[in-house]
Amino acid sequence: MRRFAGAAMALVLIVGLTGCSGKHTLFGQQEETVKSMKIGVSVYDQYDTFISSMLEYMNVYVKEKEKQENIKITMEVVNAGHSQLTQNDQVEEFLNDGYDVVCVNLVDRTDASTIIEKAKNTDTPVIFFNRELVEEDLERWDKLYYVGAEAFESGIMQGNLVVECCRERMDEIDKNGDGRLQYVILEGEAGHQDSLVRTEYAIKTVTDSKIQVERLADEIANWNRAQAMTKTAQWLNSFGEEIEVIFANNDDMALGAIDALKEDGPQQWPVVVGIDGTDVALEAVRKQELYGTVLNDARGQSEGIIELAWSLCTNHPLSEKFALQDGKYIRLPYEPVTYQNLEEIEMKKQI
């Protein structure tokens, strides 16, 4: 029995030593040799088109990393279903189960405190992504990170899409000939940073170009295609041909607007623009139903998350492709998409 107990203890030690033992040290210290690592991922809504595409890319990069480093990577993804309380419990379970890194797509960007405190208690790094937490929260601990993009850039680019379209065919867009753009806007979530910033900068970019605008209506559609279709159908009943531009904070809502236009739209469609560059949106650009969108680099962000998780776990230097800004942020640029550069963008999205 003593010999058996000794063998069992040796096995436990071997397993412990071949796991992600370097996760609690900082970059620049001695690199760790690891044979396995566990990544827990909690998303606000796995059915969100953009988030779904990120998860697909992350799975691809996990497999690539396993081959490159001869390591077993377990990545478990759970869906919080729009509940911050559920997400808090999911993160706690990851921590209790000894996951090496936790990646969180926050339900409520203003309510990260519980997750941060739980992670600090177990000394487990957290990579927030896509839905940016409040800066003060990110600064509360040195093992908190964010991977995403600057929301204002997407708003500026979306506004520029409309400006460029007006320069090409203002007479056609300005259906009533009053020299102003009558527009409606589909917003993501009430109080959500990306919604607020994208809306502000898109409209500001248009007005800064000396184009006069008139807002007919704006509605919250929660990033959701079906909700956006319903809101747009109501606007079409109220305003009809008066609508000259439809701004949408993301592609799913832009596609919802297009669904409504197809069902019972005006003879001459308004200009519709989105943000994200999802595959289904690019197909709408190809059909010239969606005038343009702004590519949010799901592929690059997903690779950045996996590379950062690997570096945190092993103390290997972070890939030069993903330099940390202020020791906290990986931010990747947006890129405008129209029919003219569609093929180039599609090539960039391929792995």
XYZ file of C-alpha atoms in Angstrom, residues 125-289:
165
model
C -5.386 35.917 -15.901
C -8.499 37.165 -17.671
C -8.673 38.229 -21.321
C -11.763 40.317 -22.002
C -12.702 40.635 -25.653
C -15.078 42.354 -28.091
C -17.171 44.112 -25.428
C -14.777 46.484 -23.708
C -15.002 46.840 -19.968
C -14.649 50.178 -18.207
C -11.017 51.342 -18.219
C -10.925 51.769 -14.444
C -11.878 48.115 -14.016
C -9.161 46.942 -16.400
C -6.598 48.841 -14.335
C -7.617 47.150 -11.089
C -5.189 44.254 -11.553
C -2.115 43.573 -13.652
C -3.442 40.298 -15.095
C -6.431 41.748 -16.913
C -6.305 42.279 -20.690
C -8.553 43.377 -23.522
C -8.603 42.302 -27.182
C -10.747 44.248 -29.615
C -10.800 47.470 -31.628
C -11.448 51.180 -31.169
C -15.195 51.729 -31.558
C -14.820 55.301 -32.812
C -12.799 54.086 -35.830
C -15.727 52.010 -37.055
C -18.080 54.967 -36.670
C -15.775 57.217 -38.665
C -15.401 54.629 -41.421
C -19.139 54.022 -41.594
C -19.721 57.754 -41.886
C -17.130 57.944 -44.654
C -18.932 55.206 -46.564
C -22.002 57.427 -46.665
C -19.932 60.496 -47.580
C -18.310 58.645 -50.480
C -21.673 57.376 -51.655
C -23.067 60.924 -51.606
C -20.118 62.197 -53.624
C -20.830 59.554 -56.242
C -24.603 59.997 -56.520
C -26.071 62.639 -54.220
C -28.818 63.488 -56.704
C -30.023 59.892 -56.569
C -29.762 59.524 -52.787
C -31.423 62.858 -52.007
C -34.823 61.681 -53.192
C -36.740 64.799 -52.162
C -34.058 67.170 -53.485
C -33.819 69.245 -50.305
C -30.026 68.994 -50.054
C -30.171 67.056 -46.788
C -29.922 63.385 -45.887
C -32.968 62.113 -44.032
C -31.767 59.118 -42.026
C -32.747 56.542 -39.428
C -30.361 54.627 -37.189
C -30.515 51.162 -35.642
C -28.571 51.104 -32.394
C -27.135 48.096 -30.579
C -27.858 48.269 -26.851
C -28.941 51.041 -24.539
C -25.842 52.447 -22.845
C -23.433 50.141 -24.676
C -20.168 51.884 -25.489
C -19.934 50.596 -29.070
C -23.509 51.682 -29.788
C -22.977 55.168 -28.421
C -19.585 55.719 -30.018
C -20.433 54.229 -33.413
C -23.583 56.327 -33.618
C -21.854 59.537 -32.565
C -18.872 59.248 -34.877
C -20.784 58.019 -37.921
C -23.090 61.039 -37.897
C -20.303 63.449 -36.919
C -18.194 62.269 -39.855
C -21.036 62.961 -42.278
C -21.755 66.426 -40.884
C -18.039 67.287 -40.743
C -17.964 66.705 -44.496
C -20.490 69.565 -44.846
C -23.405 67.269 -45.689
C -26.580 68.371 -43.947
C -28.598 65.675 -42.226
C -31.967 65.215 -40.573
C -32.645 62.382 -38.182
C -36.088 60.891 -38.700
C -35.866 58.199 -36.011
C -33.576 55.970 -33.996
C -34.338 52.736 -32.181
C -32.554 50.144 -30.056
C -32.502 46.788 -31.826
C -29.986 44.996 -29.561
C -27.652 43.904 -32.383
C -30.484 41.609 -33.525
C -31.589 41.031 -37.116
C -35.218 40.198 -36.333
C -35.642 43.220 -34.070
C -34.086 45.458 -36.702
C -36.455 44.123 -39.340
C -39.437 44.942 -37.124
C -38.186 48.471 -36.359
C -37.439 49.182 -40.020
C -40.848 47.919 -41.139
C -42.440 50.377 -38.713
C -40.315 53.213 -40.078
C -41.261 52.336 -43.640
C -44.903 52.582 -42.678
C -44.295 55.956 -41.046
C -41.795 57.576 -43.405
C -41.741 55.501 -46.603
C -39.736 57.219 -49.335
C -38.506 59.901 -46.927
C -35.797 57.559 -45.586
C -32.609 58.144 -47.567
C -29.979 56.442 -45.376
C -30.169 53.629 -42.830
C -27.252 53.475 -40.402
C -26.898 50.256 -38.391
C -24.445 49.726 -35.521
C -23.752 46.197 -36.789
C -24.315 44.010 -39.831
C -27.063 41.873 -38.359
C -29.224 44.954 -37.872
C -28.328 46.230 -41.348
C -29.459 42.898 -42.763
C -32.675 43.149 -40.746
C -33.314 46.502 -42.393
C -32.726 44.912 -45.791
C -35.176 42.142 -44.911
C -37.830 44.794 -44.261
C -36.991 46.619 -47.487
C -37.371 43.404 -49.447
C -40.705 42.636 -47.869
C -42.410 45.977 -48.317
C -39.866 48.618 -49.174
C -39.955 51.776 -51.273
C -39.385 51.746 -55.008
C -35.980 53.342 -54.516
C -34.078 51.867 -51.594
C -32.222 54.045 -49.115
C -28.483 53.574 -48.677
C -27.871 50.915 -45.988
C -24.559 50.623 -44.122
C -23.435 48.246 -41.364
C -20.404 47.336 -39.264
C -18.561 44.026 -38.705
C -17.883 42.550 -42.142
C -19.566 39.221 -41.419
C -19.745 36.672 -44.220
C -23.474 37.124 -44.711
C -23.032 40.898 -44.858
C -20.307 40.583 -47.476
C -22.691 38.512 -49.559
C -25.237 41.357 -49.277
C -22.526 43.763 -50.473
C -21.892 41.441 -53.415
C -25.592 41.607 -54.303
C -25.400 45.397 -53.856
C -28.197 45.315 -51.304
